[in-house]
XYZ file of C-alpha atoms in Angstrom:
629
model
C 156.908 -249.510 205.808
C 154.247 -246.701 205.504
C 154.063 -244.419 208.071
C 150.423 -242.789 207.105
C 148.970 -239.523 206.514
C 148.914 -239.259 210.580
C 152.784 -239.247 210.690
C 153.635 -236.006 212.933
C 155.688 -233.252 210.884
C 159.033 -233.323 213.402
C 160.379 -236.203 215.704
C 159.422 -234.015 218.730
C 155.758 -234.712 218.684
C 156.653 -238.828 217.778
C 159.678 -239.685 219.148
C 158.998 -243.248 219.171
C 157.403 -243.604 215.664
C 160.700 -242.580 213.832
C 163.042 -246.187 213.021
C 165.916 -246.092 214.802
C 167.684 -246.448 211.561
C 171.216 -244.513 209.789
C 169.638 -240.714 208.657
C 166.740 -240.991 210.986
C 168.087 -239.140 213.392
C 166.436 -238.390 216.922
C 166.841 -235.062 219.155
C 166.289 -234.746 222.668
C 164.712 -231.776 224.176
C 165.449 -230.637 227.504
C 162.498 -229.344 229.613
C 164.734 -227.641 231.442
C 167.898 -225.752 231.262
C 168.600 -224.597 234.800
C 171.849 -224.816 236.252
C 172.778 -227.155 239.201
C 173.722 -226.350 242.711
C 177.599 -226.837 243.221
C 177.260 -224.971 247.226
C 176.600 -228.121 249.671
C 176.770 -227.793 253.265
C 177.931 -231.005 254.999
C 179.441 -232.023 258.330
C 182.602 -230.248 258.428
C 181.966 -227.157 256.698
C 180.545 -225.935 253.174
C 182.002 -228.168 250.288
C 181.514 -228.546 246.321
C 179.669 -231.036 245.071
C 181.406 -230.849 241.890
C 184.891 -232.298 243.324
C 185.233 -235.550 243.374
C 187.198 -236.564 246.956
C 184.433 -234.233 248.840
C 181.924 -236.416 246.879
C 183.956 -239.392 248.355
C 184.772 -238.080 251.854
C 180.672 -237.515 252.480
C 179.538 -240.283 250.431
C 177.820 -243.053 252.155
C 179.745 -245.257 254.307
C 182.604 -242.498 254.631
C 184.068 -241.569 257.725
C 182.228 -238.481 259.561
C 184.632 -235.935 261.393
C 183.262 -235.631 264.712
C 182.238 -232.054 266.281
C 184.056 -231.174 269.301
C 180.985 -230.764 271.910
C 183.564 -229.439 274.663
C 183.136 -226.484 273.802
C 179.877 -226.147 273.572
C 179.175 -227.744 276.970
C 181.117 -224.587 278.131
C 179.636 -222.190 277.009
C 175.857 -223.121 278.446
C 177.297 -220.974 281.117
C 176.449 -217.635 280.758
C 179.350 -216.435 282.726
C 181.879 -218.136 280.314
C 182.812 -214.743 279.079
C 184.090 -213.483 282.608
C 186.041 -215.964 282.772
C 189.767 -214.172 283.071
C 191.720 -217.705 283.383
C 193.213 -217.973 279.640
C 194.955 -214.594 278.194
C 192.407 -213.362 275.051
C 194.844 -212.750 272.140
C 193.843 -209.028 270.716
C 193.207 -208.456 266.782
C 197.453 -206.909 266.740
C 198.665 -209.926 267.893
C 196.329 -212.046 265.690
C 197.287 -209.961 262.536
C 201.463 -210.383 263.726
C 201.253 -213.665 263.453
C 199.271 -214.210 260.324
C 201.971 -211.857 259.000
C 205.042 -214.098 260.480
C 203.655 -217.207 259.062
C 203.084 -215.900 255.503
C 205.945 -217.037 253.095
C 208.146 -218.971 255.698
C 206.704 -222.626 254.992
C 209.498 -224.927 253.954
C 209.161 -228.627 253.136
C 211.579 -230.870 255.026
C 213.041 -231.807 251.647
C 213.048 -229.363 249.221
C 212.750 -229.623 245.423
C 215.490 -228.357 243.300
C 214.282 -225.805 241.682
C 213.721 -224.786 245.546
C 216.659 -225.751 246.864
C 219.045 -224.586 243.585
C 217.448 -221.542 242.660
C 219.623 -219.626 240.531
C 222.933 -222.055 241.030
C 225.010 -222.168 237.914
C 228.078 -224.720 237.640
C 230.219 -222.553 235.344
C 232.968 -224.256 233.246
C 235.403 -223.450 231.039
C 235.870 -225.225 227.688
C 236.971 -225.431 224.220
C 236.486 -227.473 221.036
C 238.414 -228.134 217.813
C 237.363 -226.680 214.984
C 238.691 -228.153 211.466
C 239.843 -225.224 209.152
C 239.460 -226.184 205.213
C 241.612 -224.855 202.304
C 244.072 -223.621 204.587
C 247.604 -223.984 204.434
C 248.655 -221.926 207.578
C 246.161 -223.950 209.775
C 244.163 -226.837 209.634
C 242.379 -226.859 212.414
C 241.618 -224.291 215.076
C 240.862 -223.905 218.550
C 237.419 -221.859 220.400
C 236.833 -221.419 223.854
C 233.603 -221.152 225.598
C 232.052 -221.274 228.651
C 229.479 -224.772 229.543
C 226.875 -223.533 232.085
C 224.689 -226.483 233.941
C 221.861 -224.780 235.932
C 221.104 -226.943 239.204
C 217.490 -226.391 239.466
C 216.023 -228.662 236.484
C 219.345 -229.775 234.387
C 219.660 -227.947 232.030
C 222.748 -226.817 230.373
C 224.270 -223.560 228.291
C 227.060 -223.284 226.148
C 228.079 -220.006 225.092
C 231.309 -218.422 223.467
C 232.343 -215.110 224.231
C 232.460 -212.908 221.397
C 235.799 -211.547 219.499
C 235.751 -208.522 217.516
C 236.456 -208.337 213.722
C 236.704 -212.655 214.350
C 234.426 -213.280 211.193
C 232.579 -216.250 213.299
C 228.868 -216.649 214.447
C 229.668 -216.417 218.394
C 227.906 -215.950 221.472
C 224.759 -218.990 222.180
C 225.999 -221.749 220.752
C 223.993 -224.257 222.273
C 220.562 -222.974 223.721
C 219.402 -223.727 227.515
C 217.892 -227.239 227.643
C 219.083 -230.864 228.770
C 221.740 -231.965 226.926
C 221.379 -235.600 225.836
C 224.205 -238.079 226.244
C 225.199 -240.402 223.547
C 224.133 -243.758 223.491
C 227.685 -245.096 223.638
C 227.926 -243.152 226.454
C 224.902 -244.842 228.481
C 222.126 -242.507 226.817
C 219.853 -240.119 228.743
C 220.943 -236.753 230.386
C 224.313 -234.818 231.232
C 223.971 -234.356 234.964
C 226.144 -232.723 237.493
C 228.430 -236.031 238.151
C 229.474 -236.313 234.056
C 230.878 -232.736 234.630
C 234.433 -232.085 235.974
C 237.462 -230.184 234.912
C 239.237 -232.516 232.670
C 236.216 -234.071 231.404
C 234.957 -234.288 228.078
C 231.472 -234.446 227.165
C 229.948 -234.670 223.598
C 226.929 -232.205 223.017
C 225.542 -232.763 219.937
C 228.521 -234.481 218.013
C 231.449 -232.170 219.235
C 233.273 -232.359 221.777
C 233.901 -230.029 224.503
C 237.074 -230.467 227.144
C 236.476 -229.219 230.419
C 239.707 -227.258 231.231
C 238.401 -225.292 234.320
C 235.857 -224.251 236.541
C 234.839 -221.238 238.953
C 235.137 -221.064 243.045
C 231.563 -221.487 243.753
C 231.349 -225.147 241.310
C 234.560 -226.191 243.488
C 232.988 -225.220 246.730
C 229.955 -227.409 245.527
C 231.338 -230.534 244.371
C 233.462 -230.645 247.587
C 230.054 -230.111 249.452
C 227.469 -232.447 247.748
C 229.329 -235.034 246.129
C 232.736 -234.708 248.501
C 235.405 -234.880 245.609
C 237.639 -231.500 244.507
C 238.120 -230.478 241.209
C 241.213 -230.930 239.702
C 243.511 -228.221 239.077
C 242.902 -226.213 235.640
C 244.353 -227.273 232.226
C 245.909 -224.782 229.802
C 244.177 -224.948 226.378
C 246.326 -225.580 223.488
C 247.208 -222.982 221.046
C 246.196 -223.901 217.189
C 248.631 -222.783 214.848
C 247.040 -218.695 214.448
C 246.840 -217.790 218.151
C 250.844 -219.141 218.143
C 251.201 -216.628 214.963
C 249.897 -213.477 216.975
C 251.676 -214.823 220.211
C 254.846 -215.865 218.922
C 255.426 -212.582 216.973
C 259.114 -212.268 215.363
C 260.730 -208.887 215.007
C 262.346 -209.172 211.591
C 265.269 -207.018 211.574
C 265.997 -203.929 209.958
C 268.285 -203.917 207.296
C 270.937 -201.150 206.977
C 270.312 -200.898 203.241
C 269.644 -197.039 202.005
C 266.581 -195.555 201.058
C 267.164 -194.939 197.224
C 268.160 -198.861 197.165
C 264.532 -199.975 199.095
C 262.785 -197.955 196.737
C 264.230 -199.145 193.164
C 263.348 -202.437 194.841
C 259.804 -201.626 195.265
C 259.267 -200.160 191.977
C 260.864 -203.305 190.027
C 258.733 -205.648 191.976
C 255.604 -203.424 190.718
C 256.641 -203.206 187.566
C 256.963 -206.905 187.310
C 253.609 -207.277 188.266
C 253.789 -207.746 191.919
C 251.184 -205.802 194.277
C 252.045 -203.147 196.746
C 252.769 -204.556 200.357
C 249.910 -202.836 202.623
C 252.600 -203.061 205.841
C 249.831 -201.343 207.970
C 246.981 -203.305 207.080
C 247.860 -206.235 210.282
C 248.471 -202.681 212.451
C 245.116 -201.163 211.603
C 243.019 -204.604 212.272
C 245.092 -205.406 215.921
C 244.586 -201.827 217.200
C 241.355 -200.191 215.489
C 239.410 -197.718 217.786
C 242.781 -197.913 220.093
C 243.202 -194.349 221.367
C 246.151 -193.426 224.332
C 245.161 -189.801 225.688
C 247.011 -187.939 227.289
C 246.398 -184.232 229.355
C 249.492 -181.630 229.091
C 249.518 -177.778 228.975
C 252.071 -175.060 227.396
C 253.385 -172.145 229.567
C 253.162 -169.084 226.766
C 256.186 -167.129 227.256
C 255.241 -164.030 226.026
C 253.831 -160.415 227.737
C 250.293 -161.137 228.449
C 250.549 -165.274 227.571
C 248.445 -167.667 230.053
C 248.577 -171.379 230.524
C 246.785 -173.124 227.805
C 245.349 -176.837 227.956
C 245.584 -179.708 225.507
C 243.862 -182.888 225.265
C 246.655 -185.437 222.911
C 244.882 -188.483 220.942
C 247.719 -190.873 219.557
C 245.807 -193.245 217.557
C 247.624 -197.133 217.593
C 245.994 -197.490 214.234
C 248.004 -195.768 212.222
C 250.590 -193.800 214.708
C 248.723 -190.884 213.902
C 248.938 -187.754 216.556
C 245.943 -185.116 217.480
C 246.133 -182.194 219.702
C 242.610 -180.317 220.270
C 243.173 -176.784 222.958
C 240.820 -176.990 225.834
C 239.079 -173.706 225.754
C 237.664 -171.782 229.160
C 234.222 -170.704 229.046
C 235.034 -166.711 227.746
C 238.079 -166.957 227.085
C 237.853 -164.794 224.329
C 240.100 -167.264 221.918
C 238.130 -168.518 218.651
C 236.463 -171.386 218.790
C 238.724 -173.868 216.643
C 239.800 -176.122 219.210
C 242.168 -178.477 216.906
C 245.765 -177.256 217.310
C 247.170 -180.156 215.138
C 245.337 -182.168 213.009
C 245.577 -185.374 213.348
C 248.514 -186.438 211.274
C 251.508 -188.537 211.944
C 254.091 -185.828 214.279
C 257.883 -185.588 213.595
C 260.593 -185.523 215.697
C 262.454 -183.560 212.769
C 259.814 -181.299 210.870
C 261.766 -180.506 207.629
C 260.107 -178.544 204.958
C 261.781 -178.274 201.869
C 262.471 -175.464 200.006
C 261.671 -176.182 196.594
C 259.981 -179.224 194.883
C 261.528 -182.372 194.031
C 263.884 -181.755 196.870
C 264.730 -185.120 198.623
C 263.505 -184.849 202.374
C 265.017 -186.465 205.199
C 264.139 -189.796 206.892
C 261.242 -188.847 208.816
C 261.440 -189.302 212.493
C 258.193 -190.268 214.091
C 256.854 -190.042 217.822
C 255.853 -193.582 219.182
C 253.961 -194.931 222.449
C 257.674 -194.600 224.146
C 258.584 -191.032 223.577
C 254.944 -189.842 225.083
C 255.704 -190.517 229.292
C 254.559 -188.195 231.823
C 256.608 -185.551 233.302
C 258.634 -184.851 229.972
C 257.730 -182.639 226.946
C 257.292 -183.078 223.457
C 258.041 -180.169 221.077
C 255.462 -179.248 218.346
C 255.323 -175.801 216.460
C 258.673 -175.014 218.709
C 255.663 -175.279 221.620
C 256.860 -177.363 224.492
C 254.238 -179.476 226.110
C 254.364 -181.090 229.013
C 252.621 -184.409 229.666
C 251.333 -184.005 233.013
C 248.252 -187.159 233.181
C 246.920 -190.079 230.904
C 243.643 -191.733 231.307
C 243.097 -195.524 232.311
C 243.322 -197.449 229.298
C 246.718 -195.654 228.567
C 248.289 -196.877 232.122
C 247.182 -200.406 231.526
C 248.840 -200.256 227.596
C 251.912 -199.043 229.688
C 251.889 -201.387 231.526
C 251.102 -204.602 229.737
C 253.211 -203.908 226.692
C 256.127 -201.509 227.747
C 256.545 -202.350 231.055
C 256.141 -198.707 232.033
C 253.938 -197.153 234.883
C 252.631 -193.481 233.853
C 251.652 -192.045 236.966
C 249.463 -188.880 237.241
C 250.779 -185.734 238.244
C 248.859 -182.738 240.153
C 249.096 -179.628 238.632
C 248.357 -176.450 240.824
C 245.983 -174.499 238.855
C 246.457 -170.231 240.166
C 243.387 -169.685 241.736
C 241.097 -167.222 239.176
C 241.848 -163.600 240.016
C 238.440 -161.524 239.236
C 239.662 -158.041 239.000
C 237.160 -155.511 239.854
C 236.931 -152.285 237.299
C 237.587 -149.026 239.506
C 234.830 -146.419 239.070
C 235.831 -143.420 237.124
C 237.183 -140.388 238.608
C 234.540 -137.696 239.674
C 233.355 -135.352 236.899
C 233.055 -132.687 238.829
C 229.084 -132.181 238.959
C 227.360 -133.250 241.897
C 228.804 -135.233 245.083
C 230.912 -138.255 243.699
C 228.400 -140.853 244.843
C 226.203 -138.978 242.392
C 229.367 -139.780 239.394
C 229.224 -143.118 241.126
C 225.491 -144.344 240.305
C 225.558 -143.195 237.034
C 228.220 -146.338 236.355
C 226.560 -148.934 238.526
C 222.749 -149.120 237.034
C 221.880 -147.839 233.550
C 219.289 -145.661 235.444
C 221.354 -143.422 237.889
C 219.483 -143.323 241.266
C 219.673 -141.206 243.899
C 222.452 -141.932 246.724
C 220.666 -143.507 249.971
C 221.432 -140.960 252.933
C 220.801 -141.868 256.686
C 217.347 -140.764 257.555
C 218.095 -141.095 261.030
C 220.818 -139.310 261.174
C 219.817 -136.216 259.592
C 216.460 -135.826 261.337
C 218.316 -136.420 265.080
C 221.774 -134.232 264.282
C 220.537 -131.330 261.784
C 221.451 -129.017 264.114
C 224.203 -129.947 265.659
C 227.855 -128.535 264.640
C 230.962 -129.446 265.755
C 233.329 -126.043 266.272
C 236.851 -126.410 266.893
C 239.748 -123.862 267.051
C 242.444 -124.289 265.171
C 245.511 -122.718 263.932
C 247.921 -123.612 260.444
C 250.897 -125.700 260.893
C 252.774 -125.183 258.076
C 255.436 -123.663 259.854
C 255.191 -120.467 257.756
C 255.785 -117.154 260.222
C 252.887 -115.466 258.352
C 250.516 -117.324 258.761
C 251.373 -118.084 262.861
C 248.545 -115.545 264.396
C 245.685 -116.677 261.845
C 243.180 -118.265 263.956
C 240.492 -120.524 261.825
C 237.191 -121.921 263.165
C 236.977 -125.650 261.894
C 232.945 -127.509 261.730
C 231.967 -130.693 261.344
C 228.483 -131.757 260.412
C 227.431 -135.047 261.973
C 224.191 -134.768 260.348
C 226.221 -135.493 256.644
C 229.933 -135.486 257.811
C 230.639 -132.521 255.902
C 233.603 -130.107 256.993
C 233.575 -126.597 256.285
C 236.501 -123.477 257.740
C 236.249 -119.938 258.444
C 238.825 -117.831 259.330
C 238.735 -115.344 262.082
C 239.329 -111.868 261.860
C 242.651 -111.323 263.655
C 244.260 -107.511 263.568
C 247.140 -106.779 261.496
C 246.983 -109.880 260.044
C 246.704 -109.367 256.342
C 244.108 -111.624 255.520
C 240.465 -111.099 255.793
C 237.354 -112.962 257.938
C 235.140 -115.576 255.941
C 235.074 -118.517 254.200
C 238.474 -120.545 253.728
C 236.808 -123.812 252.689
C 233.577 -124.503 251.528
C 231.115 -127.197 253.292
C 231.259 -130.535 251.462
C 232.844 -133.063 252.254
C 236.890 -133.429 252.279
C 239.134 -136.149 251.529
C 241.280 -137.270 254.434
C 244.769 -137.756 253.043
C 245.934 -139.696 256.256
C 243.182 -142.883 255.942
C 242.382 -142.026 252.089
C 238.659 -141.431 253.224
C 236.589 -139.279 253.765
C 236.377 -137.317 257.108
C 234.359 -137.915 259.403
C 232.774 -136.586 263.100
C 235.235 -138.685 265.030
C 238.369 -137.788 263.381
C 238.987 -134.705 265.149
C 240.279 -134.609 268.262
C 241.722 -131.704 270.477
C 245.699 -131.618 269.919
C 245.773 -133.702 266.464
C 246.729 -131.986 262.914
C 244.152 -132.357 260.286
C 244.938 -131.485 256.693
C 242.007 -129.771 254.844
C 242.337 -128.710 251.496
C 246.140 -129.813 251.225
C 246.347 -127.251 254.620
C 247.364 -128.866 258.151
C 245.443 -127.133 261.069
C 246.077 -127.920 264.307
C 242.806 -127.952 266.603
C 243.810 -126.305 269.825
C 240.135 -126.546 271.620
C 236.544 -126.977 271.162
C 233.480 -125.138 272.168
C 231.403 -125.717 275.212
C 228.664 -128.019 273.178
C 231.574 -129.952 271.027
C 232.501 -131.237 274.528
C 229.140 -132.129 275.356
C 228.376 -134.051 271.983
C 231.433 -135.931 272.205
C 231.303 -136.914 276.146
C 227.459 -138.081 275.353
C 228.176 -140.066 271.894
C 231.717 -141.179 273.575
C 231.556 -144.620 272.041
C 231.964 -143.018 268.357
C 234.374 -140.203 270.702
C 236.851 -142.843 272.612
C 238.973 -140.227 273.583
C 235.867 -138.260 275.133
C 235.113 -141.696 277.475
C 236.222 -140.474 281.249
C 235.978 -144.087 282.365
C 237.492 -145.378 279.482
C 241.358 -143.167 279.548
C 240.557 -143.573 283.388
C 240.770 -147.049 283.271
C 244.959 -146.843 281.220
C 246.110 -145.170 284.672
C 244.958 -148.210 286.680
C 248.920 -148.907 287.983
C 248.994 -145.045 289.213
C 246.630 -145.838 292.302
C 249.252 -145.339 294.702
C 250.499 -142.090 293.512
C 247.081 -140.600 292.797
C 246.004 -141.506 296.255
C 247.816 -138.667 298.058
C 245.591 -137.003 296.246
C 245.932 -133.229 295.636
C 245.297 -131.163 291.853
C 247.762 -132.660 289.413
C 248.184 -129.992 286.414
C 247.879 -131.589 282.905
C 251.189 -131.440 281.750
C 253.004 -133.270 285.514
C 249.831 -136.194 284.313
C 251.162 -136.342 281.157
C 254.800 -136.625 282.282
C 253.706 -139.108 285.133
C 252.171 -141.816 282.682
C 254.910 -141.688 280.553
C 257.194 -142.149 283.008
C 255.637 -144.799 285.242
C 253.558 -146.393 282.240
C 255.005 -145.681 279.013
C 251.728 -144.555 277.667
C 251.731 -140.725 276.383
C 248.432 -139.225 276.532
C 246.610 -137.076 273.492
C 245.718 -133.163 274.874
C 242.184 -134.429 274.109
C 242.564 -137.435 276.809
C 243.712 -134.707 279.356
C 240.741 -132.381 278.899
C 238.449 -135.028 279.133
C 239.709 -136.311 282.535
C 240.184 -132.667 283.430
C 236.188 -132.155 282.809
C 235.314 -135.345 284.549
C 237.636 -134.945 287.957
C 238.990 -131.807 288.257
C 239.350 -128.443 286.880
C 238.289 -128.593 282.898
C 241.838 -127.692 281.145
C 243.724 -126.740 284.180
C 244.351 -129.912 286.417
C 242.951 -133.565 287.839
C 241.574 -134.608 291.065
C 244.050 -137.193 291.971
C 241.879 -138.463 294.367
C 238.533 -138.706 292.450
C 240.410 -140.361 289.867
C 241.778 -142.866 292.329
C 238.518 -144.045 293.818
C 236.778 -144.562 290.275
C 235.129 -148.351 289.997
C 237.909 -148.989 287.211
C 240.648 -148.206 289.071
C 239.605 -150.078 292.088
């Protein structure tokens, strides 16, 4: 067939000229490559036209839903929003019960995985295991544990793992559904094949159900209303009896030179050395006990010092490390004995090649709690132990070690005392100079010096050292509230002997009967001061003195009227006859009706207040006071 030199030069422009033969081939154009609508609007509400039941539920010939016209018939009335008949539910309410319903749907029967959601039937199994080229065993026995998971049937078994066991433990058999063998019906294990004393075959072994936990009892009594049977013992294969069954081979009495030739022939024959230690080492590796104890030094200035003891199973190997204080001034090499195996019987011999005793070792037994162990002619005393050394007690000796409280003395800080004074300056002066590297002035009361500056304190006073020559010396003591300093002049007094002037200088003077220093209020009219390692007794006071005192009576007590007033409260009935009552009958009076003595200052005071000032009282105005009454 010839097409012609009018043939077009592509199959768009003569589609229908080409043959519709094998490599002809014919493409298809689109005029347009617009995308269709999807969004249709249809009785009941917007739909896609892309879904196939909406395309069936409005097709032709479907069912219609019908429109409720109710409502709309109601509200032609303009007034339908006034109407107050039906409660309006507010936006709260509407939002509190969106909330409640969200997440609470349950079908009436739920799906497993619904239903069982994280339910585990937990089993316990084992499984023989054929040992090869063995002669102490031929076969051997494994636990594990055969998990079925309720919510899609599938089932885990798993082995727990046992240190230094040379075995590929842990997952045996990876989560999925285990299928049954066809001699067995074929398909799945399901909850029903399970059951303690059951044995199921996973994969060509067999696994025999020997027990089970409480919640897979609780459940098979529940849903399928028949109780496990009570749990089997697993057998023991012939190693597990080995580490059980354990015989202690006795000692033999045989000497030490004799166990030794016996040893060396069996070398020399060509025998290997016996590694006795080696089963030791593999049963209790990493197997510490730990105990706490603490040693009493003896000596002059020797403390309490703390231990920490490591006996390692291992090997029987001992380690004692000191348990330092933070500063306590002891070098920092904690280990007090290395670790080492410790003897009951330390021997060391005094020359080489000597023959040394049978060593005597410590074991688990000798190490309790409350009793001491001797090392470097130290006794210790075992006073706690941790856990894991109260359960090895207790599961192999049969022994409870029981923690005792030790009273620690409670830390003593003891305070430096300053230096004595130098002699230069006031000692507070002495004083700075030790408590900042920068001395710094002494803080004075700024108060007190600006209000009292020029007020003195003058009180007459006399020795009383008993001394005949010095009996008509008459001394002028001051006080200085401004600073509490003290200074004493003596008067001039004819014949004498001595001269007028300074007997002690103003500063400020110790008081030997508090061990301070003195101070405004410890003088008082009748009491003997010492000053300068001199007792004076003050005999009076100046006019002012008595005025300072009576006005600052709460640092004065005795100077208080109301206050010694108020001690002759049970004298009401005397003092109401009323009548001067001279110092000395007052005196005599409250001793004898009260047993209370008043000081010569007391007596001047109430003498000032109600009566004649040093002479006599008022009984009367010192009946009617408000104290009294």
């Amino acid at each position: 067939m010839s097409l012609g030199a009018s043939a077009p030069r592509s199959a768009r422009f003569a589609e229908t000229q080409i043959p519709f033969l094998p490599g002809y081939p014919v493409e298809k154009f689109k005029a347009h490559n617009r995308l269709g609508q999807t969004l249709t609007y249809a009785p009941g509400g917007p739909t896609c036209a892309m879904k196939p039941m909406d395309a069936i539920r409005y097709s032709t010939g479907a069912r219609l839903p019908k429109l409720d016209m109710s409502s709309l018939k109601q509200m032609e009335d303009p007034f339908h929003r006034y109407d107050l008949s039906n409660r309006t539910v507010t936006h709260d309410e509407r939002e509190a019960l969106q909330e409640s319903a969200r997440n609470t749907y349950r079908p009436a029967n739920a799906p497993a995985w619904l239903k069982h959601d994280r339910q585990v039937l937990r089993f316990s199994a084992y499984f023989q295991e054929p040992v090869a080229e063995n002669p102490g065993e031929n076969f051997r026995v494994r636990h594990c544990v055969v998990m079925y998971h309720l919510e899609d049937g599938t089932m885990t078994v798993q082995e727990p793992k046992t240190e230094n066991s040379g075995l590929r433990q842990g997952n045996l058999v990876r989560r999925h559904r285990m299928p049954r063998p066809d001699n067995e019906g074929g398909g799945f294990y399901t909850h029903e094949d399970l059951g303690v004393g059951a044995n199921i075959n996973i994969y060509h072994v067999v696994y025999r159900l020997t027990d089970c936990d409480a919640f897979t009892r609780a459940y098979y009594e529940r849903a399928l209303g028949r109780a496990q049977p009570e749990a089997e013992e697993a057998p023991l294969d012939s190693f597990r009896a080995s580490q059980v069954g354990t015989s202690i081979v006795p000692q033999s009495s045989r000497s030490r030179g004799v166990a030794e030739a016996q040893e060396y022939n069996e070398i020399y024959a060509g025998g290997s050395r016996k590694n006795k230690k080696l089963e030791q080492y593999l049963l209790n590796d990493r197997k510490v006990l730990k105990f706490k104890c603490f040693w009493d030094d003896p000596t002059r200035y020797g403390a309490r010092m703390y231990y920490t003891l490591h006996y390692y199973l291992a090997d029987d190997s001992v380690e004692i490390l000191e348990n330092l204080a933070r500063n306590s001034g002891r070098d920092p090499y904690p280990v007090f004995w290395r670790r080492a195996p410790l003897r009951k019987n330390p021997y060391v011999a005094p020359a080489p090649g000597m023959i040394e005793p049978e060593p005597i070792l410590y074991k688990p037994e000798d190490f309790m709690v409350g009793y001491f162990i001797d090392v470097y002619r130290r006794h210790l005393y075992l006073y706690d132990c941790d856990e894991f050394t109260r359960e090895f007690y207790r599961s192999h000796l049969g022994l409870e070690q029981d923690g005792q409280e030790i009273k620690h003395p409670p830390p003593v800080h003891t305070k430096l005392a300053p230096p004595p004074h130098v002699g230069f300056g006031a000692p507070e002066d002495s004083l700075a100079s030790c408590l900042h590297l920068t001395p710094r002035p002494p803080r004075r009361d700024i108060d007190k010096l600006m209000h009292d500056s020029d007020k003195i304190l003058r009180f007459e006073a006399r020795m009383a050292n008993g001394s005949k020559d010095d009996t008509y010396r008459r001394f002028v003591v001051c006080a200085y509230p401004a600073d509490d300093h003290v200074a004493v002049w003596e008067q001039r007094q004819r014949n004498s002997g001595h001269a007028e002037g300074k007997f002690a200088l103003k500063s400020r003077k110790h008081n030997s009967a508090t061990g301070t220093w003195f101070t405004c209020s410890d003088f008082r009219v009748g009491d003997v001061v010492e000053i300068n390692s001199t007792p004076f007794f003050l005999s009076n006071a100046d006019e002012s003195t008595w005025q300072y005192m009576e006005e600052n009576c709460r640092g004065f007590p005795s100077s208080d009227a109301v206050l010694v007033a108020s001690k002759l409260g049970r004298l009401r009935e005397e003092l109401q006859r009323g009548g001067l009552i001279p110092l000395d009958e007052l005196r005599n009076l409250a001793e004898e009706k009260l047993g209370i003595r008043l000081s010569m200052h007391e007596l001047v005071t109430l003498s000032r207040a109600f009566g004649e000032p040093g002479l006599s009282v008022d009984a009367k105005l010192l009946a009617n006071q408000e104290r009294l009454n």
